[in-house]
Coordinates of C-alpha atoms in Angstrom, one line a residue:
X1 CA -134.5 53.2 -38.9
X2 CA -134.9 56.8 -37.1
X3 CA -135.4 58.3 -40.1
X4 CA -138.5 56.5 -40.9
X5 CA -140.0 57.5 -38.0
X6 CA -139.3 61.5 -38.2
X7 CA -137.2 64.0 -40.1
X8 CA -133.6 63.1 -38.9
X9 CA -133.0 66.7 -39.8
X10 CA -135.8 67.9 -37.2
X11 CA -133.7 66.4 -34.4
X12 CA -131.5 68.3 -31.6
X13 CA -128.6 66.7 -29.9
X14 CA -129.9 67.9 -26.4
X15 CA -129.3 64.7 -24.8
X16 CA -128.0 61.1 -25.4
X17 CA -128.7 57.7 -24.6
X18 CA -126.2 54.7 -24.2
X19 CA -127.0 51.6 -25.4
X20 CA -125.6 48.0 -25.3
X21 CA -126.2 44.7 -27.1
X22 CA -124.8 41.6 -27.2
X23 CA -125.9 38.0 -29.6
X24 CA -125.0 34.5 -29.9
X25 CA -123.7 35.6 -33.7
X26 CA -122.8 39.0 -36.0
X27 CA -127.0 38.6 -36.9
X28 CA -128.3 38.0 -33.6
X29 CA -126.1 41.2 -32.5
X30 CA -127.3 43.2 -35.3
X31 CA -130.9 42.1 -34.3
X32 CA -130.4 43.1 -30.6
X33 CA -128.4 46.1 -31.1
X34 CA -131.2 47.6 -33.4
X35 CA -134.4 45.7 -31.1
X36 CA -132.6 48.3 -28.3
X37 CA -132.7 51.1 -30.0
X38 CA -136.1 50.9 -31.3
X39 CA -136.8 50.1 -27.5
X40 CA -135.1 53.1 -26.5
X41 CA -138.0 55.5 -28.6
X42 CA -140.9 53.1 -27.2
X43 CA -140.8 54.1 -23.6
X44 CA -140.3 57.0 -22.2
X45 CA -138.4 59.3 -22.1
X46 CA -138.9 58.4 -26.1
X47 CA -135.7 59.3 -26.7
X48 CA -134.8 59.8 -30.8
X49 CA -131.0 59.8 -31.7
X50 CA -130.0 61.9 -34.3
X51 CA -126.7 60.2 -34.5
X52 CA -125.6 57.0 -33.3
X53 CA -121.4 56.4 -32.3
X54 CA -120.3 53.1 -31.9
X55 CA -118.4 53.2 -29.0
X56 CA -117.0 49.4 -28.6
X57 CA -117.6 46.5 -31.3
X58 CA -116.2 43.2 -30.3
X59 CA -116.6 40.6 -33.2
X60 CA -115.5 37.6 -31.3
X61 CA -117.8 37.8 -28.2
X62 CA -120.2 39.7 -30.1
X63 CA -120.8 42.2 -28.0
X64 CA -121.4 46.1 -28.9
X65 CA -122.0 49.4 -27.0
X66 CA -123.5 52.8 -28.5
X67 CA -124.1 56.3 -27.7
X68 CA -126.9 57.9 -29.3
X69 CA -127.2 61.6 -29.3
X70 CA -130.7 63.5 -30.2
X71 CA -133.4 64.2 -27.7
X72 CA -137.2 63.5 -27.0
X73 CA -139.6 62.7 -29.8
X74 CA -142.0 65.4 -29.3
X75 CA -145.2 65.7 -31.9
X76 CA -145.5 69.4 -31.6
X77 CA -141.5 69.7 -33.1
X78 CA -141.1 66.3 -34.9
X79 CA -143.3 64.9 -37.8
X80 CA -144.2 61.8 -37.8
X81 CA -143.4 59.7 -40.2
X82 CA -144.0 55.3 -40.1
X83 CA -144.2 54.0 -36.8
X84 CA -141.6 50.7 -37.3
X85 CA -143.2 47.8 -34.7
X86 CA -140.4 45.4 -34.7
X87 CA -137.3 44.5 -35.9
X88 CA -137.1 40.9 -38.2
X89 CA -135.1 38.4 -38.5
X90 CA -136.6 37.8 -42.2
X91 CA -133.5 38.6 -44.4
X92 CA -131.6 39.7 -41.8
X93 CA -127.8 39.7 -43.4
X94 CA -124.0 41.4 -42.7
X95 CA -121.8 41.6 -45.3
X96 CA -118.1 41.8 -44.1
X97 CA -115.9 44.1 -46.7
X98 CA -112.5 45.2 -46.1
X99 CA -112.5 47.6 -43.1
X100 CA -116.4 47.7 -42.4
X101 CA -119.5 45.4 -42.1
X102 CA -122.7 46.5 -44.9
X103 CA -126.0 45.0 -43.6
X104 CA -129.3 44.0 -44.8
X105 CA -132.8 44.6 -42.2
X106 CA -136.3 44.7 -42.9
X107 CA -137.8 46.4 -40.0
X108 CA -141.7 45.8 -39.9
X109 CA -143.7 48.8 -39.5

């Protein structure tokens, strides 16, 4: 999703952010988890994460926690790339395999 919005590459890891999330199901978590992060670069200090760790993942509550590390989305350093507005729910899948989850988002931009 980041990488849409600037060069991934561009990014520092001055700073990081924590994030937490939590759904009614594995797609509802995905959406949430993801709405945060976006939410984290639309208000100040617009903070862009050049790496995200999953820090805790519990399937059966659905509930996850993150740490993003990058820094401020600054103009003058970063180039802007798509702006994404939301995340959807159009398509929205997870696909469990053995020892990891693949997923499907559309992100509207």
């Amino acid at each position: 999703m980041f990488g849409y919005m600037t060069e991934i590459e561009s990014v520092q890891i001055l700073m990081e952010e924590t994030v937490e999330a939590e759904g009614d199901d594995l797609i509802g978590l995905l959406y949430h988890f993801l709405d945060e992060w976006l939410f984290t670069f639309c208000a100040e200090p617009f903070f862009i994460p050049r790496k995200v760790v999953i820090t805790e993942f519990d399937e059966q509550n659905f509930k996850i926690k993150s740490i993003g590390y990058g820094e401020e989305f600054n103009l003058a350093k970063h180039p802007q790339g798509t702006e994404v507005k939301a995340i959807t729910y159009s398509n929205l899948q997870v696909h469990n395999k053995e020892g990891m989850h693949e997923v499907y988002v559309i992100v509207d931009i």
